[in-house]
Short mmCIF file of C-alpha atoms in Angstrom, two decimals:
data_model
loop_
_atom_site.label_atom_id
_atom_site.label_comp_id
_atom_site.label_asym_id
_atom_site.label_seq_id
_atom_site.Cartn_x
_atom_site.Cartn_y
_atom_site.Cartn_z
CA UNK J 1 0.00 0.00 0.00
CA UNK J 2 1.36 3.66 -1.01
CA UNK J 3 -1.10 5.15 1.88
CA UNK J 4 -0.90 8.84 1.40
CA UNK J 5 0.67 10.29 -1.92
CA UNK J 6 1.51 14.24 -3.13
CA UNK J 7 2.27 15.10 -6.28
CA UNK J 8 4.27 17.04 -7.20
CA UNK J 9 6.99 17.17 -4.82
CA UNK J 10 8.03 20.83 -5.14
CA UNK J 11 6.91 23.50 -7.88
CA UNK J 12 8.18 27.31 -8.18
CA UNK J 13 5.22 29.49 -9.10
CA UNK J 14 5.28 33.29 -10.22
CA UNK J 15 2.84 35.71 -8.85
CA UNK J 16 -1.12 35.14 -9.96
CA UNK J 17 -0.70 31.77 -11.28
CA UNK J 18 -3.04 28.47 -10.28
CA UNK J 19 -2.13 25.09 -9.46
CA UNK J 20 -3.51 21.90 -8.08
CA UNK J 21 -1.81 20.03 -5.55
CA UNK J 22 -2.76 16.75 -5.79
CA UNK J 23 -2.92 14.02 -2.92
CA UNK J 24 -4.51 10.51 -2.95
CA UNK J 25 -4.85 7.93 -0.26
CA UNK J 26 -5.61 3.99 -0.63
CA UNK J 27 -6.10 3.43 3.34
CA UNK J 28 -9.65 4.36 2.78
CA UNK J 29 -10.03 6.72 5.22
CA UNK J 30 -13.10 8.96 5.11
CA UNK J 31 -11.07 11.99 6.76
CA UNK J 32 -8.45 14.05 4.33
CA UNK J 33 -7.36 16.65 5.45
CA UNK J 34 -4.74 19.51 3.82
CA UNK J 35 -2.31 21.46 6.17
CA UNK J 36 0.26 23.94 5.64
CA UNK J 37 3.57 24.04 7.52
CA UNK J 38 5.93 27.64 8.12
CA UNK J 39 8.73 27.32 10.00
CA UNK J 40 8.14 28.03 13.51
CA UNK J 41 4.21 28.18 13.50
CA UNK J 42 3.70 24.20 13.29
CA UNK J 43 0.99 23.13 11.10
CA UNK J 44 -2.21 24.84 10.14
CA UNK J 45 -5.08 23.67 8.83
CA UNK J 46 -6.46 24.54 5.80
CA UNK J 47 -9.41 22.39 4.69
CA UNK J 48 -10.66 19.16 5.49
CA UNK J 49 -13.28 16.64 4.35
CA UNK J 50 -15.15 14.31 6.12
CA UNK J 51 -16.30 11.99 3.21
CA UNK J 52 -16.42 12.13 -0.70
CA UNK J 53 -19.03 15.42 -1.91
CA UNK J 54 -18.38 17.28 1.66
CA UNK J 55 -15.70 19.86 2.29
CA UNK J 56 -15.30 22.36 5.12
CA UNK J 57 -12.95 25.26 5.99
CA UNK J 58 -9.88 25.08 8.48
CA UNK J 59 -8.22 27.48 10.08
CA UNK J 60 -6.50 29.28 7.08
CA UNK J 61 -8.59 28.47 3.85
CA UNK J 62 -8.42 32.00 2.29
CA UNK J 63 -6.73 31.65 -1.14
CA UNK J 64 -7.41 27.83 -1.56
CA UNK J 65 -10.33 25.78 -2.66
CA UNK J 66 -10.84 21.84 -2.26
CA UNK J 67 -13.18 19.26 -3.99
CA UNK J 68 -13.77 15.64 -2.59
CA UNK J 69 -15.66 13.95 -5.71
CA UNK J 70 -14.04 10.66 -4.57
CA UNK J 71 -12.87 8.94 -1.22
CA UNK J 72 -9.48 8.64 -2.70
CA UNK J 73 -8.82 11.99 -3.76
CA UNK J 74 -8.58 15.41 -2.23
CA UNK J 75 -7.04 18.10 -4.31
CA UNK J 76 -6.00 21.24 -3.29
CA UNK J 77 -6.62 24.45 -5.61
CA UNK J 78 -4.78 27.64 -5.07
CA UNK J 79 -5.88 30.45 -7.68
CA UNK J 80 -3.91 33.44 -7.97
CA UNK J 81 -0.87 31.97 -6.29
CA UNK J 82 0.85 34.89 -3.56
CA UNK J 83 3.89 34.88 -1.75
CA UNK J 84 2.45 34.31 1.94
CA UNK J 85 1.57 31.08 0.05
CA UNK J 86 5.33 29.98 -0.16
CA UNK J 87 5.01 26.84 2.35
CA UNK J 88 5.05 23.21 2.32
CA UNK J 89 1.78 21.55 2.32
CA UNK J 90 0.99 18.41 3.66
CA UNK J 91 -1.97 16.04 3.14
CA UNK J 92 -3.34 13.95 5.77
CA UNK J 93 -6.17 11.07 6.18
CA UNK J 94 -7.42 9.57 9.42
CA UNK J 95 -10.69 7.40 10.34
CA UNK J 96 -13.22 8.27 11.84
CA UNK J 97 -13.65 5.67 15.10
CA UNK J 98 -16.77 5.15 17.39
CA UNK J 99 -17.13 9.30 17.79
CA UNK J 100 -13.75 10.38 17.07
CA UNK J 101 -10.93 10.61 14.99
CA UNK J 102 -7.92 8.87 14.96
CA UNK J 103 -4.51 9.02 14.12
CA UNK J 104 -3.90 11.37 10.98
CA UNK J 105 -1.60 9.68 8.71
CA UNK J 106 1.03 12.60 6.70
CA UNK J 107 1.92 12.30 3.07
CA UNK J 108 5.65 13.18 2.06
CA UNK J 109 4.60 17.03 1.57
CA UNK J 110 4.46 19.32 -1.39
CA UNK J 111 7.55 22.38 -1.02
CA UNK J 112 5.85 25.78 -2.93
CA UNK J 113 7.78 28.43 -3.83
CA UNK J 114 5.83 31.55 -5.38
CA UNK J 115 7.90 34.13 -6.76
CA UNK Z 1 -11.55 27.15 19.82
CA UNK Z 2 -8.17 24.84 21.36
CA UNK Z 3 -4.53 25.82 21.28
CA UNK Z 4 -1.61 24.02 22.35
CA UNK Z 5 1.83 25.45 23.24
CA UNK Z 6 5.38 23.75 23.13
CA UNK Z 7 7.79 26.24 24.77
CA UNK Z 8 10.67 25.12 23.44
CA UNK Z 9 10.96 25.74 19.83
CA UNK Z 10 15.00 24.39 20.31
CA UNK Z 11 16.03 22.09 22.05
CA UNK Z 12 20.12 21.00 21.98
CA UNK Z 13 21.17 17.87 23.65
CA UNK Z 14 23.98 15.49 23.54
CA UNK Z 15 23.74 11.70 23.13
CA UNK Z 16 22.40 10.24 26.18
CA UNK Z 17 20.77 12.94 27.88
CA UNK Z 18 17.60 12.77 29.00
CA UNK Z 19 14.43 14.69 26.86
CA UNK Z 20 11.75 16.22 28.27
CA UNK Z 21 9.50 18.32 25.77
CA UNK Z 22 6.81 20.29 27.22
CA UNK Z 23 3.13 20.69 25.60
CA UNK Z 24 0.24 22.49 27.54
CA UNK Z 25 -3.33 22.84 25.35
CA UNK Z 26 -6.06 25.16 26.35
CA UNK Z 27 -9.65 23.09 26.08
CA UNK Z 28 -12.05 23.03 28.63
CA UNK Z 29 -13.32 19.82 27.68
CA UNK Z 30 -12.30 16.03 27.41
CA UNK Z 31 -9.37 15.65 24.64
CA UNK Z 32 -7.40 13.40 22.79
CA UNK Z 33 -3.78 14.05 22.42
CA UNK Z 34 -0.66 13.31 20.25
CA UNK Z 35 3.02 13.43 19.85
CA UNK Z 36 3.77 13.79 16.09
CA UNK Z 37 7.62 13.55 15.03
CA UNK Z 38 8.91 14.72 11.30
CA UNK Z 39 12.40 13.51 11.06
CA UNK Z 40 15.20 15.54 8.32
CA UNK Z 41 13.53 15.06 5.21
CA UNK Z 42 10.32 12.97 6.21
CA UNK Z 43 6.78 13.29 6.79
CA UNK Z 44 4.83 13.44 9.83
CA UNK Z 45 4.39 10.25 11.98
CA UNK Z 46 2.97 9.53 14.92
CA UNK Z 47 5.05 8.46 17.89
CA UNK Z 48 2.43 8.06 20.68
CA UNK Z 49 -1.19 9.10 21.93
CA UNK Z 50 -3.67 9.56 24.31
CA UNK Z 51 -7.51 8.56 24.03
CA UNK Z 52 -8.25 7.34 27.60
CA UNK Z 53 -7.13 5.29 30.68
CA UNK Z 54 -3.57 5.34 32.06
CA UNK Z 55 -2.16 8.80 31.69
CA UNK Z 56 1.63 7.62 31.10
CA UNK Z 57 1.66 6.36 27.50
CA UNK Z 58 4.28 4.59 25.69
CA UNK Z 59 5.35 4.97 22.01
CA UNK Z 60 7.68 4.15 19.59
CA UNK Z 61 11.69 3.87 19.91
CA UNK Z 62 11.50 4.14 23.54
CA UNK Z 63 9.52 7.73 24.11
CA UNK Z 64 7.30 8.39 26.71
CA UNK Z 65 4.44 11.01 27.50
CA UNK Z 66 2.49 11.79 30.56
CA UNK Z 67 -1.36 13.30 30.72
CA UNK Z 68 -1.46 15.76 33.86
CA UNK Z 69 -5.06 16.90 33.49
CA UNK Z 70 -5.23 19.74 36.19
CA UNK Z 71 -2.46 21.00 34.63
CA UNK Z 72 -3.17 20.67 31.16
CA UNK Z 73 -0.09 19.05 30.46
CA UNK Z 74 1.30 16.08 27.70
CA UNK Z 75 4.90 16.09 27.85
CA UNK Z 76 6.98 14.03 26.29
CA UNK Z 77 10.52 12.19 27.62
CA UNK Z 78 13.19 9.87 27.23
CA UNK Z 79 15.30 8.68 29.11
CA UNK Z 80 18.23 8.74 27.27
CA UNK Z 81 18.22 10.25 23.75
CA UNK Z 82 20.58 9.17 20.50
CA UNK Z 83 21.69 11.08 17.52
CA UNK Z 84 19.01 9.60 15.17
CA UNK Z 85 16.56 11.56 17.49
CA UNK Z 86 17.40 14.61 15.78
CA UNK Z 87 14.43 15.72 14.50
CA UNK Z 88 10.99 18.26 15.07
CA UNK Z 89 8.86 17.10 17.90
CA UNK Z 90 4.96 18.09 17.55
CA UNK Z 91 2.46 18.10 20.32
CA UNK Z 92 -1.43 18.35 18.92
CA UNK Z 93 -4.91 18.18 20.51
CA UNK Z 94 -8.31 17.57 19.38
CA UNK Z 95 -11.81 17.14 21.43
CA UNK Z 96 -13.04 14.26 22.13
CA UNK Z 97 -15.49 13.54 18.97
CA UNK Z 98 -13.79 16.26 17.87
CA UNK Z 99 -12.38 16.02 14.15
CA UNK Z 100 -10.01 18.79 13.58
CA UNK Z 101 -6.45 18.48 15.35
CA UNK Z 102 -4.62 21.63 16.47
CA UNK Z 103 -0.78 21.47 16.44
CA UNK Z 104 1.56 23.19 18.20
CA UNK Z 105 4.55 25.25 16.35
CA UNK Z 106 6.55 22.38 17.15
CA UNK Z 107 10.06 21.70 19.00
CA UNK Z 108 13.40 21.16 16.75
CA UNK Z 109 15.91 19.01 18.65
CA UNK Z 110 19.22 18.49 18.18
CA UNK Z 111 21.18 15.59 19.35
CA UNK Z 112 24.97 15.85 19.17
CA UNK Z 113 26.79 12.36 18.60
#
């Protein structure tokens, strides 16, 4: 089993373009969750999804967008790409246990660089 | 809304020494807790947690963390660290039923061979 994948693994973007960071998960979880991490501030959360067709903000969403179509898949969408969005991002899945969640299991990160 | 706070953002230590990493969280409420650890180059993984019962936990490679409820409390130990330690130690919280974790900024240790 891969269990949590990003793709791509680091990408330099200029000023006001889009991209999707992509993340996938065969562990069948129904959380995903997408974090970023800046040094020094630990991780923040951005959005999160509880199952495939529902979405729901985090802490700092502002600038992203996310779509859950499948339980697999969680992409995350940043349009008009700034440089407080420099950061490396970090998917996450977890299951949801008997009225709570468990342990959130990381993919390998995405480094962004926007320029 | 929770917060947690690790007060030592570094933490320098030679080989054998023993750890202690401190984590408080503010939540009124019942909690579940974690240690997360990100060693050079790696993702997140999880190295212990608490749901319930006896408040000193074990996890992996031989670290250690201890719920003090009244004081709000989850810090982590070892007795005697080695240089493939070196890494950046994260404490996080979520309510119970909760499904949101919040993370701490996260503590960057050092172990010198």
């Amino acid at each position: 089993n891969a269990g949590v994948t990003q793709t791509p693994k680091f990408r330099i973007l200029k000023i006001g373009q889009s991209m999707t960071l992509q993340c996938a998960q065969d562990m069948n979880h129904n959380y995903m969750y997408w974090y970023r991490q800046d040094p020094g501030m630990g991780l923040k959360l951005i959005y999160y999804s509880v199952g495939a067709g529902i979405t729901d903000k985090g802490e700092v969403p502002n600038g992203y967008n996310v779509s859950r179509s499948t339980t697999e898949d969680f992409p995350l969408r940043l349009e008009l790409a700034a440089p407080s969005q420099t950061s490396v991002y970090f998917c996450a899945t977890s299951q949801w246990t008997s009225g709570y969640t468990d342990t959130q299991y990381f993919g390998p990160g995405t480094r962004l660089t926007v320029l | 809304a929770q917060s947690v706070s690790q007060h030592n953002h570094h933490v320098i230590l030679s080989e054998a020494a023993s750890l202690e990493l401190g984590c408080n969280y503010s939540y009124g409420g019942t909690v579940n807790l974690f240690w997360y650890v990100q060693y050079p180059g790696q993702h997140l993984q999880l190295l212990l947690k608490y749901f319930s019962g006896d408040p000193l936990v074990k996890g992996i490679k031989g670290f250690e963390a201890e719920f003090i409820k009244s004081k709000f409390s989850f810090n982590l130990r070892k007795p005697s660290v080695q240089w493939s330690d070196t890494a950046e130690y994260f404490c996080a919280v979520t309510p119970y039923a909760g499904n949101m974790l919040t993370f701490g900024g996260g503590t960057r240790l050092m172990v010198k061979p």
